């Protein structure tokens, strides 16, 4: 039907939006999911229901098949007939808290599973995620997806100026035809029932109520929909399927003339929409629309809920560690093993880790906006990922030990393996632990502590620092329990890009004197850090979605009481702070404006900041470039404060010329003028839905670079994704990283940023984070204007080299002449980022994915391992060649050209 006949056409899309877990835990929802899918299958097979869209995520079928495997053939038959639409996602992720590579894997997994069940829907359907990053169209295009439907994040100016349809263009030029779902994914949910919220099992539909609902929906859509075809999803959060939906739609087609309704999928909607615009294809329609570039972080018609970036920050820290482990360590080490022709761990085991990670990336999971039981499951999955990932690393090192490295001649010796996960050389002070077995084992006399000798693979002696030793100590690994003398020590490791370096450590004949605590009389703490760091407390009476400040209670700053030199290392200092603040906030009294009475008793909380210089030795202060420093900070405390936000501030000595954040698949410039906070006048304010003021915080993956007139300042946190540029009362400016937000409820109303509910008001006592907390932070100064160098420094310190004692296994052959330290990939000084380095299914291929995060073209040469002979450029599905030709790699050199913000993938063939 085209627009020429003057009739509006509504495409009714039956579905149910199904969070795996949210205000109920997974198992509770799965019970109802199984029952719902059984109904859907029966009604689709009988013809009672014409089709059904399974929320764009295939994990739901995996959850059902785990308990009802016999349903798989029925589902596959209906998918092949086009009656069930599945994919393209594996889980419906948050698009900011999962890294871009994780999102690529999510789509790869979802499409792979969907194709195996009869075919994937290639619709970019993201109904409920909390905003959308600017580079998403590039990722969707790379998976063969060119249409995009979303609910949250629409800027009001774009909605009012362009309407619901527009061309969303990524910074690299990729585009999708975007459709703003002004009425969300529930315009016809519970159609004909008294209320959208609540149960209506067994209740008959009220046709007059259905007609009224349709008219209200069309009235809301018409001002922003400039074409005659509307998409009308018929479903909602965990709503059951409808056996009477076809009857209700049939009645509406007879009883009203506002619109003609027909059932269809999202694909059907785009086909009809294209016809109505007299265009040949959706791409042709898109080219006629206004183009928009940038993140979709507006608040038109639906709350954005931006402070999920800092809810349950412990989950974000575990997520950072899990992604760094799988993407940065496990997969590159598997690629390294393949290059050296070592047997690799079965890829199905690695996929188990990825599946667990992607389940945690579901938006209500990783955002921290579910009930406590849900996040206990998330934590368990994260620890399963750590156990699996670390064991894969150990297994690959066992194989390397058995076939490549041979034995060292000294009896009292061991080997230390250092793996550099970065595509550039790293020189870093690392800490290692080895255990030298005692003859006689557990019950023999303890061996004497002796001085150690450490040599690199070239036989060069290296200096050791901070040596500690204990006996009897124990080492327990697979099929091994060993007693002996352990040594812990630091040394300067120099490791080429993405390569392994091997070190030999052995006892000498000289005895080792183990000293007690160092004298602190000569403590010379870093003045630059003392002046830069501040820790601030604010009241927060909000929830898992939004910060709810109480500005009348002010801001409290922790007091620095003492700075000590660490007993453990001469280049580490301990900053001891005391934060005094109310233990909790009485929300009822705060809502009444009783500011003194609402505050709980004052509590003193000790905060320890350990600052370790990132220089390679304790004496290296004089060796570094003048005015440059880098510090790895560990901020630790046992939290005793509820209902609050605590932030770590890096105070700047000058106003920045630029603020550059590590964003999603790009480096993003932010305003260098702090944005004033807009608040509702008080907790009793009752604004219309969505009832949300703009957020002043921003997303960051790793950290922020401040470009000052004479230097660069870096500030980064592992899993700390919420930052704000703020102005202090004394006129100085600072970058603030949120360490924690402590809240007691999934959702509350009456906040000063978001006044309306965002979900059920369920208690979440674990979200108060009343437990020991620890945060890894990087702070640095560079006497340079090289932003790329600053980001490299951040990455090295947030994701350091992997250090492990080599496993003890029988040696099968000795091949110490192998060039183990040759880089797999070295990007040299190019401002590129490594997104992925992993083995392919074929034993003679690996995949490399690189990103240009800058707004300029990048060209140059990337060095790859000598066994790499040819490169074939692929799309982001890691399967489809961009062209039929491949590039020969001569002398290990691959010439590359990147457009601004471009992602490129190569399949590298090995000789």
Coordinates of C-alpha atoms in Angstrom, one line a residue, residues 506-888:
X506 CA 68.1 -19.3 39.5
X507 CA 69.6 -19.3 42.9
X508 CA 73.2 -18.4 43.4
X509 CA 75.5 -19.5 46.2
X510 CA 75.2 -16.2 48.1
X511 CA 72.8 -16.0 50.9
X512 CA 70.0 -13.4 50.7
X513 CA 69.5 -11.0 53.6
X514 CA 65.8 -10.4 54.2
X515 CA 65.4 -6.9 55.7
X516 CA 62.5 -5.7 57.8
X517 CA 60.5 -2.5 57.2
X518 CA 62.3 0.3 55.4
X519 CA 63.1 3.5 57.1
X520 CA 60.5 6.2 56.4
X521 CA 62.6 9.1 57.5
X522 CA 63.6 9.9 54.0
X523 CA 60.1 9.7 52.6
X524 CA 59.9 12.2 49.7
X525 CA 56.3 12.0 48.5
X526 CA 55.3 13.1 45.0
X527 CA 54.1 16.7 45.5
X528 CA 52.4 16.6 42.1
X529 CA 50.0 13.9 43.2
X530 CA 49.3 15.5 46.6
X531 CA 48.2 18.7 44.8
X532 CA 46.2 16.9 42.1
X533 CA 44.1 14.3 44.0
X534 CA 40.9 15.0 45.8
X535 CA 38.2 12.6 47.0
X536 CA 34.6 13.9 47.3
X537 CA 31.4 12.7 48.9
X538 CA 27.8 13.7 47.9
X539 CA 24.5 12.5 49.0
X540 CA 22.6 10.2 46.5
X541 CA 19.0 9.3 47.2
X542 CA 18.5 7.9 43.8
X543 CA 18.4 4.4 42.4
X544 CA 20.1 1.9 40.0
X545 CA 19.3 4.2 37.1
X546 CA 19.9 7.8 38.1
X547 CA 22.0 9.8 40.6
X548 CA 19.7 11.9 42.8
X549 CA 21.7 14.6 44.5
X550 CA 20.7 16.6 47.6
X551 CA 22.6 19.8 46.9
X552 CA 21.4 21.3 50.2
X553 CA 23.7 18.8 52.0
X554 CA 26.8 20.0 50.2
X555 CA 30.0 18.2 49.2
X556 CA 32.4 16.8 51.6
X557 CA 36.1 16.4 50.8
X558 CA 38.4 13.7 52.3
X559 CA 41.3 15.0 54.3
X560 CA 44.9 13.8 53.7
X561 CA 46.3 12.9 57.1
X562 CA 49.6 11.1 56.3
X563 CA 51.8 10.1 53.4
X564 CA 54.2 7.2 53.9
X565 CA 56.7 5.3 51.9
X566 CA 55.6 1.7 51.3
X567 CA 57.4 -1.2 53.1
X568 CA 57.1 -3.2 49.9
X569 CA 58.8 -0.9 47.4
X570 CA 60.9 2.1 47.3
X571 CA 58.9 3.6 44.5
X572 CA 55.5 3.3 46.2
X573 CA 53.8 5.7 48.5
X574 CA 50.8 5.4 50.7
X575 CA 48.3 8.3 51.0
X576 CA 46.1 8.0 54.0
X577 CA 42.8 9.9 53.8
X578 CA 39.9 10.3 56.2
X579 CA 36.4 11.0 54.8
X580 CA 33.8 12.0 57.4
X581 CA 30.2 11.9 56.1
X582 CA 26.7 10.8 57.1
X583 CA 26.3 7.1 57.3
X584 CA 23.0 7.3 55.4
X585 CA 20.3 9.7 54.3
X586 CA 16.6 9.5 55.4
X587 CA 14.8 10.0 52.1
X588 CA 11.5 10.8 53.7
X589 CA 12.9 13.6 55.7
X590 CA 15.0 14.8 52.8
X591 CA 11.9 15.0 50.7
X592 CA 10.3 17.3 53.4
X593 CA 13.4 19.5 53.3
X594 CA 14.5 18.6 56.9
X595 CA 18.1 18.8 55.9
X596 CA 19.7 18.4 59.3
X597 CA 17.4 15.6 60.5
X598 CA 17.7 13.6 57.3
X599 CA 21.4 13.0 57.8
X600 CA 22.5 9.9 59.7
X601 CA 25.3 9.9 62.2
X602 CA 28.7 11.0 60.9
X603 CA 31.1 8.2 60.1
X604 CA 34.8 8.4 59.6
X605 CA 36.0 6.2 56.7
X606 CA 39.7 5.5 56.1
X607 CA 40.7 5.6 52.4
X608 CA 44.1 4.4 51.3
X609 CA 45.7 5.4 48.0
X610 CA 48.8 3.4 47.0
X611 CA 50.7 5.3 44.4
X612 CA 53.3 3.3 42.5
X613 CA 55.6 5.0 40.1
X614 CA 55.4 3.5 36.6
X615 CA 59.1 4.1 36.1
X616 CA 61.1 0.9 35.5
X617 CA 63.2 1.1 38.7
X618 CA 63.4 3.0 42.0
X619 CA 66.3 4.9 40.6
X620 CA 64.6 5.8 37.4
X621 CA 63.3 9.2 38.6
X622 CA 66.4 10.8 37.2
X623 CA 66.2 8.9 34.0
X624 CA 62.7 9.9 32.9
X625 CA 62.1 12.9 30.7
X626 CA 62.0 16.1 32.6
X627 CA 58.5 16.9 33.9
X628 CA 57.0 13.5 33.0
X629 CA 55.6 11.0 35.4
X630 CA 53.1 8.1 35.5
X631 CA 51.5 6.6 38.6
X632 CA 49.5 3.5 39.0
X633 CA 47.1 4.1 41.9
X634 CA 45.2 1.7 44.0
X635 CA 42.3 3.3 45.9
X636 CA 41.0 1.0 48.7
X637 CA 38.6 1.3 51.6
X638 CA 35.9 -0.6 53.4
X639 CA 32.7 1.3 52.6
X640 CA 30.5 2.2 55.5
X641 CA 28.6 5.0 53.8
X642 CA 25.1 4.5 52.3
X643 CA 23.1 6.7 50.0
X644 CA 26.1 8.6 48.5
X645 CA 28.3 9.1 45.5
X646 CA 32.1 9.1 46.0
X647 CA 34.4 10.5 43.2
X648 CA 38.1 10.7 42.7
X649 CA 39.2 14.1 41.2
X650 CA 42.3 15.0 39.2
X651 CA 42.7 18.7 39.7
X652 CA 44.2 20.5 36.7
X653 CA 46.8 23.3 37.0
X654 CA 45.5 25.1 33.9
X655 CA 42.3 25.2 31.9
X656 CA 42.6 22.5 29.2
X657 CA 42.7 23.3 25.5
X658 CA 41.1 19.9 24.8
X659 CA 39.5 17.1 26.7
X660 CA 39.8 13.8 24.8
X661 CA 38.1 10.7 26.1
X662 CA 38.6 7.1 25.0
X663 CA 35.0 6.6 23.7
X664 CA 33.4 3.7 21.8
X665 CA 35.6 3.0 18.8
X666 CA 36.9 6.6 18.7
X667 CA 38.7 9.3 20.6
X668 CA 36.0 11.9 21.4
X669 CA 36.5 15.6 22.2
X670 CA 34.4 17.0 25.0
X671 CA 33.6 20.6 25.9
X672 CA 36.2 22.4 28.0
X673 CA 33.6 24.4 29.8
X674 CA 31.8 22.6 32.7
X675 CA 28.1 22.1 32.1
X676 CA 25.8 23.5 34.8
X677 CA 23.7 20.9 36.5
X678 CA 19.9 21.3 35.9
X679 CA 17.8 19.9 38.7
X680 CA 14.1 19.7 39.5
X681 CA 13.3 22.2 42.3
X682 CA 12.7 19.6 44.9
X683 CA 11.7 15.9 45.5
X684 CA 8.0 16.8 45.3
X685 CA 8.3 18.0 41.7
X686 CA 5.9 16.0 39.5
X687 CA 7.0 16.6 35.8
X688 CA 5.5 14.7 32.9
X689 CA 7.1 11.5 31.8
X690 CA 10.0 11.0 31.1
X691 CA 10.6 13.6 33.8
X692 CA 14.4 13.7 33.3
X693 CA 16.9 16.5 33.3
X694 CA 20.1 16.4 31.2
X695 CA 23.0 14.5 32.6
X696 CA 26.4 16.3 33.0
X697 CA 28.4 13.0 33.1
X698 CA 29.9 11.3 30.1
X699 CA 31.0 7.8 29.2
X700 CA 34.7 6.8 29.0
X701 CA 36.2 3.4 28.3
X702 CA 39.7 3.8 29.7
X703 CA 40.4 7.4 30.5
X704 CA 40.7 11.1 29.5
X705 CA 43.6 13.1 28.2
X706 CA 43.7 16.8 29.1
X707 CA 45.6 18.8 26.6
X708 CA 47.1 21.7 28.6
X709 CA 49.2 24.6 27.2
X710 CA 52.5 22.9 28.1
X711 CA 51.7 19.3 28.8
X712 CA 49.3 16.4 28.7
X713 CA 47.5 15.1 31.8
X714 CA 46.1 11.5 31.8
X715 CA 43.5 10.1 34.1
X716 CA 42.0 6.7 33.7
X717 CA 40.3 3.9 35.7
X718 CA 39.8 0.2 35.2
X719 CA 36.1 -0.2 34.9
X720 CA 35.3 3.4 35.9
X721 CA 33.2 4.6 33.0
X722 CA 31.6 7.7 34.3
X723 CA 33.4 11.0 34.3
X724 CA 32.6 14.7 34.5
X725 CA 34.6 17.9 34.0
X726 CA 33.8 20.1 37.0
X727 CA 34.7 23.5 38.3
X728 CA 35.8 23.7 42.0
X729 CA 34.8 26.5 44.3
X730 CA 38.3 28.0 44.3
X731 CA 38.2 28.4 40.5
X732 CA 40.3 25.4 39.5
X733 CA 38.9 22.7 37.2
X734 CA 39.1 19.0 37.6
X735 CA 38.2 15.7 35.9
X736 CA 36.1 13.5 38.2
X737 CA 35.8 9.7 38.0
X738 CA 32.9 8.1 39.9
X739 CA 34.2 5.4 42.2
X740 CA 30.9 4.4 43.6
X741 CA 27.2 5.2 43.8
X742 CA 25.5 3.6 46.8
X743 CA 21.7 3.3 46.5
X744 CA 19.0 1.1 48.1
X745 CA 16.4 0.6 45.4
X746 CA 16.1 -0.6 41.8
X747 CA 13.8 2.4 41.1
X748 CA 12.4 5.3 43.1
X749 CA 10.5 8.5 42.1
X750 CA 11.2 12.0 43.2
X751 CA 14.8 12.4 42.2
X752 CA 16.2 15.8 41.3
X753 CA 17.5 14.5 37.9
X754 CA 14.8 11.9 37.1
X755 CA 11.5 12.3 38.9
X756 CA 9.5 9.4 37.4
X757 CA 9.9 5.7 38.1
X758 CA 12.1 3.8 35.7
X759 CA 11.0 0.3 36.8
X760 CA 9.5 -1.5 39.8
X761 CA 10.4 -0.2 43.2
X762 CA 12.3 -3.2 44.5
X763 CA 14.9 -3.1 47.3
X764 CA 18.5 -3.6 46.4
X765 CA 20.5 -3.6 49.6
X766 CA 23.6 -5.0 47.9
X767 CA 23.7 -1.9 45.7
X768 CA 24.8 0.1 48.7
X769 CA 28.2 -1.5 48.3
X770 CA 28.8 -1.9 52.0
X771 CA 32.0 -4.0 51.6
X772 CA 35.7 -3.6 50.9
X773 CA 36.2 -1.8 47.6
X774 CA 39.4 -1.3 45.5
X775 CA 39.9 0.7 42.3
X776 CA 42.8 0.8 39.9
X777 CA 43.5 4.3 38.5
X778 CA 46.2 5.8 36.3
X779 CA 47.4 9.3 36.6
X780 CA 50.2 10.9 34.5
X781 CA 51.9 13.9 33.1
X782 CA 53.6 13.9 29.7
X783 CA 55.8 16.7 28.4
X784 CA 54.3 16.3 25.0
X785 CA 51.3 17.1 22.8
X786 CA 51.1 13.5 21.4
X787 CA 47.6 12.4 22.4
X788 CA 48.2 8.9 21.0
X789 CA 51.2 8.5 23.2
X790 CA 49.1 9.4 26.3
X791 CA 46.5 6.8 25.4
X792 CA 49.2 4.2 25.0
X793 CA 50.6 5.0 28.5
X794 CA 47.1 4.6 29.9
X795 CA 46.5 1.3 28.2
X796 CA 49.9 -0.2 29.3
X797 CA 49.2 0.6 33.0
X798 CA 45.5 -0.4 33.0
X799 CA 46.2 -3.6 31.1
X800 CA 49.8 -4.6 32.0
X801 CA 51.8 -7.4 30.6
X802 CA 51.0 -10.9 31.7
X803 CA 53.6 -12.4 34.0
X804 CA 53.6 -16.0 35.1
X805 CA 56.0 -18.7 36.2
X806 CA 56.4 -21.2 33.4
X807 CA 54.5 -24.5 34.0
X808 CA 56.6 -27.5 35.0
X809 CA 55.8 -30.2 32.4
X810 CA 57.8 -33.0 30.6
X811 CA 59.9 -31.6 27.8
X812 CA 59.1 -33.2 24.4
X813 CA 61.7 -31.4 22.3
X814 CA 64.1 -28.5 22.7
X815 CA 64.0 -25.7 20.3
X816 CA 65.5 -22.7 22.1
X817 CA 66.6 -21.3 18.8
X818 CA 63.0 -20.4 17.9
X819 CA 62.4 -16.6 17.6
X820 CA 59.8 -16.5 20.3
X821 CA 60.0 -12.8 20.8
X822 CA 59.1 -11.8 17.3
X823 CA 56.0 -9.6 17.3
X824 CA 52.8 -11.0 15.9
X825 CA 51.6 -7.5 15.0
X826 CA 53.5 -4.2 15.6
X827 CA 51.7 -0.9 14.6
X828 CA 54.9 1.1 15.4
X829 CA 54.0 4.8 16.1
X830 CA 50.7 4.7 14.1
X831 CA 47.8 6.0 16.2
X832 CA 45.9 2.7 15.7
X833 CA 44.2 0.5 18.3
X834 CA 44.1 -3.3 18.3
X835 CA 40.5 -4.5 18.6
X836 CA 41.1 -8.2 18.1
X837 CA 43.8 -10.7 17.4
X838 CA 42.5 -14.3 17.3
X839 CA 42.9 -17.6 15.6
X840 CA 40.4 -18.6 12.8
X841 CA 38.7 -22.0 12.5
X842 CA 41.3 -22.9 9.8
X843 CA 44.6 -23.9 11.5
X844 CA 46.6 -21.8 9.0
X845 CA 44.9 -18.4 9.6
X846 CA 44.5 -15.7 12.2
X847 CA 42.3 -12.6 12.3
X848 CA 43.6 -9.0 13.0
X849 CA 41.2 -6.1 13.6
X850 CA 42.5 -2.5 13.9
X851 CA 40.8 0.8 14.5
X852 CA 41.7 4.3 13.6
X853 CA 40.3 6.2 16.6
X854 CA 41.3 9.6 15.2
X855 CA 39.5 12.1 12.9
X856 CA 42.4 12.1 10.4
X857 CA 43.5 9.6 7.7
X858 CA 46.2 7.2 8.8
X859 CA 48.6 5.5 6.5
X860 CA 51.7 3.5 7.1
X861 CA 53.2 0.1 7.6
X862 CA 52.2 -2.6 10.1
X863 CA 54.7 -5.3 10.8
X864 CA 53.4 -8.9 11.1
X865 CA 55.1 -12.1 12.0
X866 CA 57.4 -13.8 9.4
X867 CA 55.1 -16.8 9.0
X868 CA 52.3 -14.4 7.7
X869 CA 52.3 -14.5 4.0
X870 CA 49.1 -13.0 2.8
X871 CA 46.2 -10.8 4.1
X872 CA 42.6 -10.8 3.0
X873 CA 40.4 -7.9 4.1
X874 CA 37.1 -9.0 5.6
X875 CA 33.9 -7.5 6.8
X876 CA 33.2 -7.4 10.5
X877 CA 31.5 -10.8 10.3
X878 CA 35.1 -12.2 10.0
X879 CA 33.8 -14.3 7.1
X880 CA 33.0 -12.2 4.0
X881 CA 36.0 -10.8 1.9
X882 CA 35.8 -7.1 1.0
X883 CA 37.2 -8.0 -2.4
X884 CA 38.3 -11.1 -4.2
X885 CA 42.0 -10.3 -4.1
X886 CA 44.4 -10.5 -1.2
X887 CA 47.5 -8.7 -0.3
X888 CA 50.9 -10.4 -0.3

